[in-house]
Amino acid sequence: MKCKDIIRMLEELAPPSYACGWDNPGLICGRKEKEVKKVLVALDATKKAVEKAVEIGADMILTHHPMIFSAMKQVNDDSFIGDKVLIMAENGICCYAMHTNYDIAGGMAEICGAKMGLVNPEPFEVMGEIEDRLVGIGQVGKLPEKMTLAQCAAKVKETFGLSNVLVFGDLNRMVEYAAVSPGSGRSMIKEADKKKVDVLITGDIGHHEGLDSMDMGFAVIEAGHYGLEQVFIGHLCEYIESLEDVEAVPFFEGMPYQVL
C-alpha cells in the first residue's frame, strides 16, 4: 500500500480540517508514492523511535505529536530535528503525524474516558460534529461510582499503568463528575470550572493552574502527558493492522522522566 493510501485512511479517521490553527499534522517528511509495508507507531518521533524504525526496516513512522512545529530554514545535522529528518530521508522512511485533529475527531479522550469507565460521556469542550456525533477536546461524565480523590488517583494509575500521579486537592474529598483531558490541561481550567466537575484528569498542568483549580473548587490529577496519550499507540496499531498487507509495530518509549 502506498503512503498516500494510508494517509487517506488516517484522514478518514481524523480529518486534518479539525486540527487547531497552530498545529502541524500531516506528512512531515517523505514521498506520498512510497510503498509502505511496515509502520512504526509511536507517540513522538524521538531519536530512539527513528533509530528503532531504521532497525526494523519500517517504511513509515506514525506519531501523535508532529516532529516539526515551527518553520525550519535549513535541514542539516547541525540541529537534532534536522538530523532526524536526514536519517529518515536516507532510509526512505516517511513520517506522518495526527495531533489535535486526532484529539478532536479521532478519539483520544474517548478512549481514555472509556478506560476510566465514564458514564454518559460527552465532549468536554465541543469543537464540531461528525455524522451527528459531537466531537471536541476531552470527555466529561460520571465515574462508575462515587469515590475519594485518593481512590480516583489510584484508579488512574491502575488504568494507565502508571507508577505515580500528581494530585492537587484534598485526598479525602468525594468525587464523581470527572473530566478527562489528555495532553496539557492548562487551557481547560476555565472549562472545568464552567462544567462544575469534581476532578480534572489531565496530562500535565502548571503549579499556578493547580492552585487556581483548588480555589475554584475542583481537584486535578496530573497523569503525565505520555501517561494518558500512550493509548494512541495501541489504537492506531489496530487501525493500521486492519489495512491490507501493512504491519504495525508499536513503540512504547515510556515516561520521558523519572521521579526519584
PDB file of C-alpha atoms in Angstrom:
ATOM      1  CA  MET A   1       0.000   0.000   0.000  1.00  0.00           C
ATOM      2  CA  LYS A   2       1.340   3.421  -0.881  1.00  0.00           C
ATOM      3  CA  CYS A   3       1.919   6.120   1.719  1.00  0.00           C
ATOM      4  CA  LYS A   4      -0.788   8.295   0.151  1.00  0.00           C
ATOM      5  CA  ASP A   5      -3.337   5.488   0.559  1.00  0.00           C
ATOM      6  CA  ILE A   6      -2.520   5.087   4.254  1.00  0.00           C
ATOM      7  CA  ILE A   7      -2.769   8.856   4.682  1.00  0.00           C
ATOM      8  CA  ARG A   8      -6.218   8.803   3.076  1.00  0.00           C
ATOM      9  CA  MET A   9      -7.370   6.156   5.579  1.00  0.00           C
ATOM     10  CA  LEU A  10      -5.885   8.063   8.514  1.00  0.00           C
ATOM     11  CA  GLU A  11      -7.592  11.260   7.410  1.00  0.00           C
ATOM     12  CA  GLU A  12     -10.922   9.470   7.290  1.00  0.00           C
ATOM     13  CA  LEU A  13     -10.398   8.679  10.976  1.00  0.00           C
ATOM     14  CA  ALA A  14      -9.236  12.188  11.894  1.00  0.00           C
ATOM     15  CA  PRO A  15      -9.817  14.833   9.186  1.00  0.00           C
ATOM     16  CA  PRO A  16      -6.976  17.425   9.135  1.00  0.00           C
ATOM     17  CA  SER A  17      -9.607  20.180   8.989  1.00  0.00           C
ATOM     18  CA  TYR A  18     -10.309  19.555  12.682  1.00  0.00           C
ATOM     19  CA  ALA A  19      -6.752  20.421  13.717  1.00  0.00           C
ATOM     20  CA  CYS A  20      -6.127  23.636  15.640  1.00  0.00           C
ATOM     21  CA  GLY A  21      -4.684  26.516  13.629  1.00  0.00           C
ATOM     22  CA  TRP A  22      -1.316  26.436  15.421  1.00  0.00           C
ATOM     23  CA  ASP A  23      -0.859  22.706  14.842  1.00  0.00           C
ATOM     24  CA  ASN A  24       1.165  20.919  12.155  1.00  0.00           C
ATOM     25  CA  PRO A  25      -0.321  17.474  11.473  1.00  0.00           C
ATOM     26  CA  GLY A  26       0.121  15.599   8.193  1.00  0.00           C
ATOM     27  CA  LEU A  27       3.043  14.217   6.205  1.00  0.00           C
ATOM     28  CA  ILE A  28       6.062  15.734   7.928  1.00  0.00           C
ATOM     29  CA  CYS A  29       8.572  14.179   5.536  1.00  0.00           C
ATOM     30  CA  GLY A  30       8.697  11.501   2.862  1.00  0.00           C
ATOM     31  CA  ARG A  31       7.211  10.669  -0.514  1.00  0.00           C
ATOM     32  CA  LYS A  32       3.495  10.001  -0.930  1.00  0.00           C
ATOM     33  CA  GLU A  33       4.233   7.358  -3.568  1.00  0.00           C
ATOM     34  CA  LYS A  34       6.415   5.374  -1.149  1.00  0.00           C
ATOM     35  CA  GLU A  35       5.349   1.717  -0.868  1.00  0.00           C
ATOM     36  CA  VAL A  36       4.635   1.033   2.799  1.00  0.00           C
ATOM     37  CA  LYS A  37       4.647  -2.435   4.311  1.00  0.00           C
ATOM     38  CA  LYS A  38       5.704  -1.713   7.896  1.00  0.00           C
ATOM     39  CA  VAL A  39       4.676   1.223  10.107  1.00  0.00           C
ATOM     40  CA  LEU A  40       6.231   2.116  13.458  1.00  0.00           C
ATOM     41  CA  VAL A  41       3.577   3.723  15.676  1.00  0.00           C
ATOM     42  CA  ALA A  42       4.854   5.997  18.466  1.00  0.00           C
ATOM     43  CA  LEU A  43       3.698   8.970  20.470  1.00  0.00           C
ATOM     44  CA  ASP A  44       6.698  11.074  19.401  1.00  0.00           C
ATOM     45  CA  ALA A  45       9.329  10.850  16.675  1.00  0.00           C
ATOM     46  CA  THR A  46      12.185  10.837  19.164  1.00  0.00           C
ATOM     47  CA  LYS A  47      15.726   9.840  18.195  1.00  0.00           C
ATOM     48  CA  LYS A  48      15.068   6.408  19.751  1.00  0.00           C
ATOM     49  CA  ALA A  49      11.880   5.995  17.710  1.00  0.00           C
ATOM     50  CA  VAL A  50      13.659   6.948  14.491  1.00  0.00           C
ATOM     51  CA  GLU A  51      16.530   4.563  15.254  1.00  0.00           C
ATOM     52  CA  LYS A  52      14.021   1.786  16.011  1.00  0.00           C
ATOM     53  CA  ALA A  53      12.283   2.419  12.697  1.00  0.00           C
ATOM     54  CA  VAL A  54      15.617   2.052  10.879  1.00  0.00           C
ATOM     55  CA  GLU A  55      16.447  -1.092  12.865  1.00  0.00           C
ATOM     56  CA  ILE A  56      13.203  -2.908  11.991  1.00  0.00           C
ATOM     57  CA  GLY A  57      13.116  -1.681   8.402  1.00  0.00           C
ATOM     58  CA  ALA A  58       9.979   0.419   8.808  1.00  0.00           C
ATOM     59  CA  ASP A  59       8.777   2.365   5.794  1.00  0.00           C
ATOM     60  CA  MET A  60       6.784   4.865   7.811  1.00  0.00           C
ATOM     61  CA  ILE A  61       6.614   6.376  11.294  1.00  0.00           C
ATOM     62  CA  LEU A  62       3.174   7.369  12.545  1.00  0.00           C
ATOM     63  CA  THR A  63       3.125   9.673  15.565  1.00  0.00           C
ATOM     64  CA  HIS A  64       0.660  11.712  17.555  1.00  0.00           C
ATOM     65  CA  HIS A  65       2.893  14.748  18.089  1.00  0.00           C
ATOM     66  CA  PRO A  66       4.364  16.408  14.966  1.00  0.00           C
ATOM     67  CA  MET A  67       8.163  16.260  14.844  1.00  0.00           C
ATOM     68  CA  ILE A  68       8.234  19.765  13.330  1.00  0.00           C
ATOM     69  CA  PHE A  69       6.054  22.522  14.784  1.00  0.00           C
ATOM     70  CA  SER A  70       7.702  25.685  13.508  1.00  0.00           C
ATOM     71  CA  ALA A  71       9.439  26.683  10.280  1.00  0.00           C
ATOM     72  CA  MET A  72      12.901  25.281   9.546  1.00  0.00           C
ATOM     73  CA  LYS A  73      15.166  27.329   7.276  1.00  0.00           C
ATOM     74  CA  GLN A  74      17.800  24.600   6.986  1.00  0.00           C
ATOM     75  CA  VAL A  75      17.727  20.803   7.110  1.00  0.00           C
ATOM     76  CA  ASN A  76      21.122  19.544   8.188  1.00  0.00           C
ATOM     77  CA  ASP A  77      22.741  17.701  11.075  1.00  0.00           C
ATOM     78  CA  ASP A  78      23.521  20.899  12.982  1.00  0.00           C
ATOM     79  CA  SER A  79      20.085  20.582  14.641  1.00  0.00           C
ATOM     80  CA  PHE A  80      18.629  17.492  16.297  1.00  0.00           C
ATOM     81  CA  ILE A  81      15.415  17.778  14.266  1.00  0.00           C
ATOM     82  CA  GLY A  82      17.325  18.196  11.013  1.00  0.00           C
ATOM     83  CA  ASP A  83      19.412  15.168  11.901  1.00  0.00           C
ATOM     84  CA  LYS A  84      16.276  13.044  12.386  1.00  0.00           C
ATOM     85  CA  VAL A  85      14.819  14.252   9.088  1.00  0.00           C
ATOM     86  CA  LEU A  86      18.051  13.298   7.316  1.00  0.00           C
ATOM     87  CA  ILE A  87      18.100   9.829   8.894  1.00  0.00           C
ATOM     88  CA  MET A  88      14.537   9.215   7.736  1.00  0.00           C
ATOM     89  CA  ALA A  89      15.244  10.566   4.245  1.00  0.00           C
ATOM     90  CA  GLU A  90      18.412   8.472   3.908  1.00  0.00           C
ATOM     91  CA  ASN A  91      16.467   5.344   4.899  1.00  0.00           C
ATOM     92  CA  GLY A  92      13.361   6.096   2.850  1.00  0.00           C
ATOM     93  CA  ILE A  93      11.122   6.480   5.898  1.00  0.00           C
ATOM     94  CA  CYS A  94       8.006   8.641   5.733  1.00  0.00           C
ATOM     95  CA  CYS A  95       6.793  10.425   8.859  1.00  0.00           C
ATOM     96  CA  TYR A  96       3.145  11.309   9.420  1.00  0.00           C
ATOM     97  CA  ALA A  97       1.537  12.966  12.458  1.00  0.00           C
ATOM     98  CA  MET A  98      -2.092  13.249  13.558  1.00  0.00           C
ATOM     99  CA  HIS A  99      -2.308  15.577  16.526  1.00  0.00           C
ATOM    100  CA  THR A 100      -5.174  17.875  17.506  1.00  0.00           C
ATOM    101  CA  ASN A 101      -7.263  16.522  14.624  1.00  0.00           C
ATOM    102  CA  TYR A 102      -6.974  13.120  16.343  1.00  0.00           C
ATOM    103  CA  ASP A 103      -7.677  14.685  19.742  1.00  0.00           C
ATOM    104  CA  ILE A 104     -10.851  16.295  18.457  1.00  0.00           C
ATOM    105  CA  ALA A 105     -12.177  13.818  15.910  1.00  0.00           C
ATOM    106  CA  GLY A 106     -10.167  10.632  16.255  1.00  0.00           C
ATOM    107  CA  GLY A 107     -10.972   9.584  19.769  1.00  0.00           C
ATOM    108  CA  MET A 108      -8.030  10.237  22.138  1.00  0.00           C
ATOM    109  CA  ALA A 109     -10.241  11.415  25.000  1.00  0.00           C
ATOM    110  CA  GLU A 110     -12.994   8.952  24.096  1.00  0.00           C
ATOM    111  CA  ILE A 111     -10.560   6.082  24.566  1.00  0.00           C
ATOM    112  CA  CYS A 112      -9.277   7.485  27.861  1.00  0.00           C
ATOM    113  CA  GLY A 113     -12.812   8.192  29.082  1.00  0.00           C
ATOM    114  CA  ALA A 114     -13.908   4.668  28.199  1.00  0.00           C
ATOM    115  CA  LYS A 115     -10.914   3.212  30.057  1.00  0.00           C
ATOM    116  CA  MET A 116     -11.957   5.226  33.127  1.00  0.00           C
ATOM    117  CA  GLY A 117     -15.497   3.919  32.711  1.00  0.00           C
ATOM    118  CA  LEU A 118     -17.140   7.338  32.378  1.00  0.00           C
ATOM    119  CA  VAL A 119     -20.926   7.089  32.362  1.00  0.00           C
ATOM    120  CA  ASN A 120     -22.873   9.105  29.756  1.00  0.00           C
ATOM    121  CA  PRO A 121     -19.710  10.775  28.431  1.00  0.00           C
ATOM    122  CA  GLU A 122     -19.760  13.780  26.137  1.00  0.00           C
ATOM    123  CA  PRO A 123     -17.088  16.108  24.750  1.00  0.00           C
ATOM    124  CA  PHE A 124     -15.563  18.299  27.434  1.00  0.00           C
ATOM    125  CA  GLU A 125     -15.256  21.216  25.009  1.00  0.00           C
ATOM    126  CA  VAL A 126     -17.357  20.746  21.861  1.00  0.00           C
ATOM    127  CA  MET A 127     -15.465  21.656  18.675  1.00  0.00           C
ATOM    128  CA  GLY A 128     -17.764  20.327  15.958  1.00  0.00           C
ATOM    129  CA  GLU A 129     -19.932  17.495  14.716  1.00  0.00           C
ATOM    130  CA  ILE A 130     -19.184  14.434  12.576  1.00  0.00           C
ATOM    131  CA  GLU A 131     -22.122  12.387  11.279  1.00  0.00           C
ATOM    132  CA  ASP A 132     -24.455  13.649  14.024  1.00  0.00           C
ATOM    133  CA  ARG A 133     -21.812  12.934  16.675  1.00  0.00           C
ATOM    134  CA  LEU A 134     -20.466  15.800  18.758  1.00  0.00           C
ATOM    135  CA  VAL A 135     -16.665  15.885  18.866  1.00  0.00           C
ATOM    136  CA  GLY A 136     -14.189  18.010  20.739  1.00  0.00           C
ATOM    137  CA  ILE A 137     -11.423  18.225  23.298  1.00  0.00           C
ATOM    138  CA  GLY A 138     -11.638  15.891  26.294  1.00  0.00           C
ATOM    139  CA  GLN A 139     -14.512  13.905  27.765  1.00  0.00           C
ATOM    140  CA  VAL A 140     -16.737  14.629  30.733  1.00  0.00           C
ATOM    141  CA  GLY A 141     -19.064  12.284  32.583  1.00  0.00           C
ATOM    142  CA  LYS A 142     -19.680  10.440  35.838  1.00  0.00           C
ATOM    143  CA  LEU A 143     -17.208   7.961  37.224  1.00  0.00           C
ATOM    144  CA  PRO A 144     -18.602   4.419  37.634  1.00  0.00           C
ATOM    145  CA  GLU A 145     -19.124   5.178  41.319  1.00  0.00           C
ATOM    146  CA  LYS A 146     -18.514   7.963  43.785  1.00  0.00           C
ATOM    147  CA  MET A 147     -15.052   7.651  45.339  1.00  0.00           C
ATOM    148  CA  THR A 148     -12.456   9.614  47.242  1.00  0.00           C
ATOM    149  CA  LEU A 149      -9.897  11.628  45.324  1.00  0.00           C
ATOM    150  CA  ALA A 150      -7.240   9.197  46.558  1.00  0.00           C
ATOM    151  CA  GLN A 151      -9.221   6.255  45.158  1.00  0.00           C
ATOM    152  CA  CYS A 152      -9.679   8.088  41.860  1.00  0.00           C
ATOM    153  CA  ALA A 153      -5.931   8.721  41.659  1.00  0.00           C
ATOM    154  CA  ALA A 154      -5.307   5.017  42.307  1.00  0.00           C
ATOM    155  CA  LYS A 155      -7.785   4.141  39.529  1.00  0.00           C
ATOM    156  CA  VAL A 156      -5.952   6.422  37.089  1.00  0.00           C
ATOM    157  CA  LYS A 157      -2.629   4.768  37.977  1.00  0.00           C
ATOM    158  CA  GLU A 158      -4.052   1.275  37.542  1.00  0.00           C
ATOM    159  CA  THR A 159      -5.955   2.087  34.347  1.00  0.00           C
ATOM    160  CA  PHE A 160      -2.992   3.602  32.519  1.00  0.00           C
ATOM    161  CA  GLY A 161      -0.223   1.530  34.106  1.00  0.00           C
ATOM    162  CA  LEU A 162       1.437   4.440  35.883  1.00  0.00           C
ATOM    163  CA  SER A 163       3.774   4.323  38.864  1.00  0.00           C
ATOM    164  CA  ASN A 164       2.741   7.758  40.118  1.00  0.00           C
ATOM    165  CA  VAL A 165       0.480  10.755  39.550  1.00  0.00           C
ATOM    166  CA  LEU A 166       0.386  14.294  40.956  1.00  0.00           C
ATOM    167  CA  VAL A 167      -2.750  15.334  42.823  1.00  0.00           C
ATOM    168  CA  PHE A 168      -3.996  18.832  43.584  1.00  0.00           C
ATOM    169  CA  GLY A 169      -6.757  18.665  46.186  1.00  0.00           C
ATOM    170  CA  ASP A 170      -7.955  17.022  49.402  1.00  0.00           C
ATOM    171  CA  LEU A 171      -7.386  13.271  49.050  1.00  0.00           C
ATOM    172  CA  ASN A 172     -10.396  12.548  51.254  1.00  0.00           C
ATOM    173  CA  ARG A 173     -12.923  14.584  49.265  1.00  0.00           C
ATOM    174  CA  MET A 174     -15.541  12.632  47.334  1.00  0.00           C
ATOM    175  CA  VAL A 175     -15.505  12.926  43.538  1.00  0.00           C
ATOM    176  CA  GLU A 176     -17.969  11.692  40.934  1.00  0.00           C
ATOM    177  CA  TYR A 177     -18.277  14.095  37.998  1.00  0.00           C
ATOM    178  CA  ALA A 178     -14.980  13.937  36.109  1.00  0.00           C
ATOM    179  CA  ALA A 179     -13.343  15.482  33.068  1.00  0.00           C
ATOM    180  CA  VAL A 180     -10.605  13.625  31.197  1.00  0.00           C
ATOM    181  CA  SER A 181      -8.403  15.877  29.068  1.00  0.00           C
ATOM    182  CA  PRO A 182      -5.295  14.100  27.685  1.00  0.00           C
ATOM    183  CA  GLY A 183      -2.309  16.288  26.906  1.00  0.00           C
ATOM    184  CA  SER A 184      -1.947  19.675  28.537  1.00  0.00           C
ATOM    185  CA  GLY A 185      -4.820  20.686  30.799  1.00  0.00           C
ATOM    186  CA  ARG A 186      -3.701  24.255  31.406  1.00  0.00           C
ATOM    187  CA  SER A 187      -6.155  25.666  28.894  1.00  0.00           C
ATOM    188  CA  MET A 188      -9.042  23.576  30.235  1.00  0.00           C
ATOM    189  CA  ILE A 189      -9.218  25.106  33.725  1.00  0.00           C
ATOM    190  CA  LYS A 190     -11.960  27.575  32.841  1.00  0.00           C
ATOM    191  CA  GLU A 191     -13.967  24.860  31.088  1.00  0.00           C
ATOM    192  CA  ALA A 192     -13.651  22.602  34.133  1.00  0.00           C
ATOM    193  CA  ASP A 193     -14.910  25.421  36.338  1.00  0.00           C
ATOM    194  CA  LYS A 194     -17.753  26.119  33.915  1.00  0.00           C
ATOM    195  CA  LYS A 195     -18.784  22.432  33.861  1.00  0.00           C
ATOM    196  CA  LYS A 196     -18.511  22.218  37.673  1.00  0.00           C
ATOM    197  CA  VAL A 197     -16.537  18.986  37.590  1.00  0.00           C
ATOM    198  CA  ASP A 198     -15.272  17.387  40.787  1.00  0.00           C
ATOM    199  CA  VAL A 199     -11.953  16.379  39.266  1.00  0.00           C
ATOM    200  CA  LEU A 200      -9.964  17.102  36.106  1.00  0.00           C
ATOM    201  CA  ILE A 201      -7.761  14.210  34.966  1.00  0.00           C
ATOM    202  CA  THR A 202      -5.136  15.506  32.567  1.00  0.00           C
ATOM    203  CA  GLY A 203      -1.647  15.017  31.195  1.00  0.00           C
ATOM    204  CA  ASP A 204       0.133  17.995  32.657  1.00  0.00           C
ATOM    205  CA  ILE A 205      -0.748  21.202  34.433  1.00  0.00           C
ATOM    206  CA  GLY A 206       1.224  24.041  35.970  1.00  0.00           C
ATOM    207  CA  HIS A 207       1.732  24.998  39.601  1.00  0.00           C
ATOM    208  CA  HIS A 208      -0.437  28.096  39.385  1.00  0.00           C
ATOM    209  CA  GLU A 209      -3.191  26.355  37.411  1.00  0.00           C
ATOM    210  CA  GLY A 210      -3.255  23.606  40.028  1.00  0.00           C
ATOM    211  CA  LEU A 211      -3.683  26.131  42.818  1.00  0.00           C
ATOM    212  CA  ASP A 212      -6.326  28.008  40.832  1.00  0.00           C
ATOM    213  CA  SER A 213      -8.236  24.765  40.320  1.00  0.00           C
ATOM    214  CA  MET A 214      -8.418  24.119  44.042  1.00  0.00           C
ATOM    215  CA  ASP A 215      -9.607  27.680  44.640  1.00  0.00           C
ATOM    216  CA  MET A 216     -12.292  27.138  42.006  1.00  0.00           C
ATOM    217  CA  GLY A 217     -13.462  24.069  43.895  1.00  0.00           C
ATOM    218  CA  PHE A 218     -12.267  21.095  41.862  1.00  0.00           C
ATOM    219  CA  ALA A 219      -9.321  18.721  42.110  1.00  0.00           C
ATOM    220  CA  VAL A 220      -6.724  17.849  39.488  1.00  0.00           C
ATOM    221  CA  ILE A 221      -4.980  14.542  38.831  1.00  0.00           C
ATOM    222  CA  GLU A 222      -1.913  15.006  36.635  1.00  0.00           C
ATOM    223  CA  ALA A 223      -1.042  11.706  34.958  1.00  0.00           C
ATOM    224  CA  GLY A 224       1.722  12.924  32.672  1.00  0.00           C
ATOM    225  CA  HIS A 225       1.463  13.865  29.015  1.00  0.00           C
ATOM    226  CA  TYR A 226       2.744  10.465  27.930  1.00  0.00           C
ATOM    227  CA  GLY A 227       0.754   8.747  30.687  1.00  0.00           C
ATOM    228  CA  LEU A 228      -2.637   9.368  29.093  1.00  0.00           C
ATOM    229  CA  GLU A 229      -1.760   9.812  25.433  1.00  0.00           C
ATOM    230  CA  GLN A 230       0.061   6.492  25.117  1.00  0.00           C
ATOM    231  CA  VAL A 231      -3.365   4.999  24.253  1.00  0.00           C
ATOM    232  CA  PHE A 232      -2.797   6.469  20.769  1.00  0.00           C
ATOM    233  CA  ILE A 233      -0.225   3.763  20.034  1.00  0.00           C
ATOM    234  CA  GLY A 234      -2.481   0.775  20.633  1.00  0.00           C
ATOM    235  CA  HIS A 235      -5.466   2.331  18.896  1.00  0.00           C
ATOM    236  CA  LEU A 236      -3.543   3.256  15.744  1.00  0.00           C
ATOM    237  CA  CYS A 237      -1.776  -0.105  15.620  1.00  0.00           C
ATOM    238  CA  GLU A 238      -5.185  -1.785  15.491  1.00  0.00           C
ATOM    239  CA  TYR A 239      -6.297   0.656  12.813  1.00  0.00           C
ATOM    240  CA  ILE A 240      -3.178   0.112  10.683  1.00  0.00           C
ATOM    241  CA  GLU A 241      -3.409  -3.670  11.049  1.00  0.00           C
ATOM    242  CA  SER A 242      -6.888  -3.520   9.533  1.00  0.00           C
ATOM    243  CA  LEU A 243      -5.314  -2.337   6.274  1.00  0.00           C
ATOM    244  CA  GLU A 244      -4.277  -4.894   3.693  1.00  0.00           C
ATOM    245  CA  ASP A 245      -0.641  -6.090   3.760  1.00  0.00           C
ATOM    246  CA  VAL A 246       0.552  -3.453   6.257  1.00  0.00           C
ATOM    247  CA  GLU A 247       2.253  -4.387   9.537  1.00  0.00           C
ATOM    248  CA  ALA A 248       2.047  -2.053  12.537  1.00  0.00           C
ATOM    249  CA  VAL A 249       4.809  -2.122  15.157  1.00  0.00           C
ATOM    250  CA  PRO A 250       4.061  -0.383  18.490  1.00  0.00           C
ATOM    251  CA  PHE A 251       6.856   1.632  20.092  1.00  0.00           C
ATOM    252  CA  PHE A 252       6.154   2.360  23.759  1.00  0.00           C
ATOM    253  CA  GLU A 253       9.038   4.529  24.897  1.00  0.00           C
ATOM    254  CA  GLY A 254       7.671   5.089  28.402  1.00  0.00           C
ATOM    255  CA  MET A 255       7.649   8.193  30.567  1.00  0.00           C
ATOM    256  CA  PRO A 256      10.357  10.637  29.434  1.00  0.00           C
ATOM    257  CA  TYR A 257      11.198  11.491  33.060  1.00  0.00           C
ATOM    258  CA  GLN A 258      11.808   9.691  36.333  1.00  0.00           C
ATOM    259  CA  VAL A 259      10.504  10.533  39.799  1.00  0.00           C
ATOM    260  CA  LEU A 260      13.267   9.905  42.338  1.00  0.00           C
TER     261      LEU A 260
END
